[in-house]
PDB file of C-alpha atoms in Angstrom:
ATOM      1  CA  MET A   1       5.635 -36.703  15.413  1.00  0.00           C
ATOM      2  CA  LYS A   2       9.421 -36.728  15.067  1.00  0.00           C
ATOM      3  CA  LYS A   3      11.122 -35.933  11.810  1.00  0.00           C
ATOM      4  CA  ILE A   4      13.583 -38.631  10.754  1.00  0.00           C
ATOM      5  CA  SER A   5      16.865 -37.364   9.348  1.00  0.00           C
ATOM      6  CA  SER A   6      17.998 -38.430   5.891  1.00  0.00           C
ATOM      7  CA  LYS A   7      21.060 -40.156   7.363  1.00  0.00           C
ATOM      8  CA  ARG A   8      18.840 -42.288   9.560  1.00  0.00           C
ATOM      9  CA  LYS A   9      16.583 -43.128   6.599  1.00  0.00           C
ATOM     10  CA  ILE A  10      19.594 -44.299   4.614  1.00  0.00           C
ATOM     11  CA  THR A  11      20.779 -46.359   7.579  1.00  0.00           C
ATOM     12  CA  ARG A  12      17.373 -48.037   7.833  1.00  0.00           C
ATOM     13  CA  LYS A  13      17.325 -48.753   4.095  1.00  0.00           C
ATOM     14  CA  VAL A  14      20.807 -50.291   4.246  1.00  0.00           C
ATOM     15  CA  ALA A  15      19.812 -52.413   7.246  1.00  0.00           C
ATOM     16  CA  ALA A  16      16.689 -53.602   5.426  1.00  0.00           C
ATOM     17  CA  LEU A  17      18.759 -54.459   2.356  1.00  0.00           C
ATOM     18  CA  ILE A  18      21.254 -56.424   4.453  1.00  0.00           C
ATOM     19  CA  CYS A  19      18.419 -58.348   6.113  1.00  0.00           C
ATOM     20  CA  ALA A  20      16.880 -59.137   2.724  1.00  0.00           C
ATOM     21  CA  VAL A  21      20.210 -60.419   1.411  1.00  0.00           C
ATOM     22  CA  GLN A  22      20.733 -62.560   4.501  1.00  0.00           C
ATOM     23  CA  VAL A  23      17.264 -64.079   4.173  1.00  0.00           C
ATOM     24  CA  GLY A  24      17.939 -64.786   0.504  1.00  0.00           C
ATOM     25  CA  VAL A  25      21.267 -66.449   1.270  1.00  0.00           C
ATOM     26  CA  LEU A  26      19.839 -68.519   4.091  1.00  0.00           C
ATOM     27  CA  THR A  27      16.890 -69.735   2.041  1.00  0.00           C
ATOM     28  CA  TYR A  28      18.949 -70.577  -1.057  1.00  0.00           C
ATOM     29  CA  THR A  29      20.049 -74.176  -0.749  1.00  0.00           C
ATOM     30  CA  PRO A  30      21.428 -75.637  -3.964  1.00  0.00           C
ATOM     31  CA  TYR A  31      21.985 -79.045  -2.440  1.00  0.00           C
ATOM     32  CA  ILE A  32      19.201 -80.825  -0.619  1.00  0.00           C
ATOM     33  CA  GLN A  33      20.250 -82.917   2.364  1.00  0.00           C
ATOM     34  CA  ALA A  34      17.463 -85.466   2.465  1.00  0.00           C
ATOM     35  CA  SER A  35      17.356 -88.944   3.886  1.00  0.00           C
ATOM     36  CA  GLY A  36      14.945 -91.776   3.371  1.00  0.00           C
ATOM     37  CA  ALA A  37      13.633 -93.848   0.494  1.00  0.00           C
ATOM     38  CA  GLY A  38      12.807 -90.973  -1.878  1.00  0.00           C
ATOM     39  CA  ALA A  39      15.918 -88.908  -1.175  1.00  0.00           C
ATOM     40  CA  GLY A  40      17.677 -90.007  -4.350  1.00  0.00           C
ATOM     41  CA  ILE A  41      14.690 -89.137  -6.520  1.00  0.00           C
ATOM     42  CA  VAL A  42      14.243 -85.716  -4.961  1.00  0.00           C
ATOM     43  CA  SER A  43      17.970 -84.912  -5.054  1.00  0.00           C
ATOM     44  CA  SER A  44      18.318 -85.977  -8.678  1.00  0.00           C
ATOM     45  CA  GLY A  45      15.330 -83.803  -9.618  1.00  0.00           C
ATOM     46  CA  PHE A  46      16.836 -80.757  -7.951  1.00  0.00           C
ATOM     47  CA  ASN A  47      20.249 -81.477  -9.432  1.00  0.00           C
ATOM     48  CA  ASN A  48      18.672 -81.618 -12.892  1.00  0.00           C
ATOM     49  CA  LEU A  49      16.950 -78.276 -12.220  1.00  0.00           C
ATOM     50  CA  ILE A  50      20.237 -76.735 -11.112  1.00  0.00           C
ATOM     51  CA  GLU A  51      21.937 -77.953 -14.301  1.00  0.00           C
ATOM     52  CA  VAL A  52      19.168 -76.431 -16.440  1.00  0.00           C
ATOM     53  CA  VAL A  53      19.481 -73.075 -14.651  1.00  0.00           C
ATOM     54  CA  LYS A  54      23.268 -73.149 -15.106  1.00  0.00           C
ATOM     55  CA  ALA A  55      22.837 -73.815 -18.837  1.00  0.00           C
ATOM     56  CA  ILE A  56      20.335 -70.949 -19.175  1.00  0.00           C
ATOM     57  CA  VAL A  57      22.622 -68.484 -17.362  1.00  0.00           C
ATOM     58  CA  THR A  58      25.591 -69.531 -19.494  1.00  0.00           C
ATOM     59  CA  SER A  59      23.539 -69.168 -22.689  1.00  0.00           C
ATOM     60  CA  ILE A  60      22.366 -65.685 -21.713  1.00  0.00           C
ATOM     61  CA  GLY A  61      25.974 -64.734 -20.944  1.00  0.00           C
ATOM     62  CA  ILE A  62      27.139 -65.913 -24.360  1.00  0.00           C
ATOM     63  CA  LEU A  63      24.330 -63.991 -26.066  1.00  0.00           C
ATOM     64  CA  LEU A  64      25.216 -60.832 -24.139  1.00  0.00           C
ATOM     65  CA  THR A  65      28.870 -61.221 -25.105  1.00  0.00           C
ATOM     66  CA  LEU A  66      28.046 -61.625 -28.786  1.00  0.00           C
ATOM     67  CA  TRP A  67      25.659 -58.664 -28.647  1.00  0.00           C
ATOM     68  CA  GLY A  68      28.375 -56.568 -27.007  1.00  0.00           C
ATOM     69  CA  ILE A  69      30.917 -57.542 -29.656  1.00  0.00           C
ATOM     70  CA  GLY A  70      28.504 -56.519 -32.411  1.00  0.00           C
ATOM     71  CA  GLU A  71      27.690 -53.279 -30.638  1.00  0.00           C
ATOM     72  CA  PHE A  72      31.404 -52.560 -30.199  1.00  0.00           C
ATOM     73  CA  GLY A  73      31.999 -53.074 -33.904  1.00  0.00           C
ATOM     74  CA  ILE A  74      29.190 -50.682 -34.775  1.00  0.00           C
ATOM     75  CA  SER A  75      30.451 -48.082 -32.287  1.00  0.00           C
ATOM     76  CA  MET A  76      33.956 -48.268 -33.772  1.00  0.00           C
ATOM     77  CA  SER A  77      32.601 -47.040 -37.104  1.00  0.00           C
ATOM     78  CA  SER A  78      30.966 -43.998 -35.503  1.00  0.00           C
ATOM     79  CA  GLN A  79      33.909 -43.261 -33.158  1.00  0.00           C
ATOM     80  CA  ASP A  80      31.503 -42.676 -30.275  1.00  0.00           C
ATOM     81  CA  GLY A  81      33.355 -43.115 -27.000  1.00  0.00           C
ATOM     82  CA  ALA A  82      30.242 -43.571 -24.850  1.00  0.00           C
ATOM     83  CA  SER A  83      28.920 -46.328 -27.117  1.00  0.00           C
ATOM     84  CA  GLN A  84      32.287 -48.069 -27.044  1.00  0.00           C
ATOM     85  CA  ALA A  85      32.379 -47.952 -23.249  1.00  0.00           C
ATOM     86  CA  HIS A  86      28.818 -49.274 -23.060  1.00  0.00           C
ATOM     87  CA  ALA A  87      29.705 -52.110 -25.438  1.00  0.00           C
ATOM     88  CA  MET A  88      32.774 -53.031 -23.385  1.00  0.00           C
ATOM     89  CA  LYS A  89      30.631 -53.146 -20.246  1.00  0.00           C
ATOM     90  CA  ARG A  90      28.183 -55.454 -22.020  1.00  0.00           C
ATOM     91  CA  ILE A  91      31.035 -57.719 -23.167  1.00  0.00           C
ATOM     92  CA  GLY A  92      32.433 -57.883 -19.630  1.00  0.00           C
ATOM     93  CA  GLY A  93      29.010 -58.593 -18.131  1.00  0.00           C
ATOM     94  CA  GLY A  94      28.357 -61.293 -20.708  1.00  0.00           C
ATOM     95  CA  ILE A  95      31.669 -63.008 -19.996  1.00  0.00           C
ATOM     96  CA  LEU A  96      30.953 -62.843 -16.261  1.00  0.00           C
ATOM     97  CA  ALA A  97      27.464 -64.300 -16.756  1.00  0.00           C
ATOM     98  CA  ALA A  98      28.819 -67.041 -19.021  1.00  0.00           C
ATOM     99  CA  LEU A  99      31.405 -68.045 -16.418  1.00  0.00           C
ATOM    100  CA  ALA A 100      29.183 -67.512 -13.339  1.00  0.00           C
ATOM    101  CA  PRO A 101      28.235 -71.209 -12.829  1.00  0.00           C
ATOM    102  CA  GLN A 102      31.886 -72.261 -12.933  1.00  0.00           C
ATOM    103  CA  ILE A 103      32.938 -69.421 -10.632  1.00  0.00           C
ATOM    104  CA  LEU A 104      30.178 -70.305  -8.169  1.00  0.00           C
ATOM    105  CA  LEU A 105      31.177 -73.976  -8.239  1.00  0.00           C
ATOM    106  CA  THR A 106      34.811 -73.029  -7.525  1.00  0.00           C
ATOM    107  CA  LEU A 107      33.786 -70.795  -4.612  1.00  0.00           C
ATOM    108  CA  VAL A 108      31.458 -73.410  -3.110  1.00  0.00           C
ATOM    109  CA  GLN A 109      34.007 -76.238  -3.327  1.00  0.00           C
ATOM    110  CA  GLY A 110      36.594 -73.909  -1.902  1.00  0.00           C
TER     111      GLY A 110
END
C-alpha cells in the first residue's frame, strides 16, 4: 500500500472542496424558468420564499451589527485590544450580512 504525501492529500481536499462548491452553485437557482399554466403560481411562491430569506439574512446582519457595537463599547471601557478587534470584526460581518441581499442583486443584474 502506497503512502500518500501530505501535499497530495491537501490537493485532493482542495479539489473536493472545489467540486462541492461547483455543485452548490449549479444547483442553486434563485429564479425558476417554468412554462405552462401553473408557472406563475410556482414562480410567485419561490419569489416569496426568496424575499423571506432575504429579510431573515438582513435581520440577522442588523442584530450582529448592534451586538458588535455593544461589545465594542464594553471593550472600550476595559481597554482590551483583542476584544476591540473582535468587536470590529463582528460589526463588519454584520454590515456585510445586512447588505448581502442588495450586493447579490447588484452582482446578478450586472
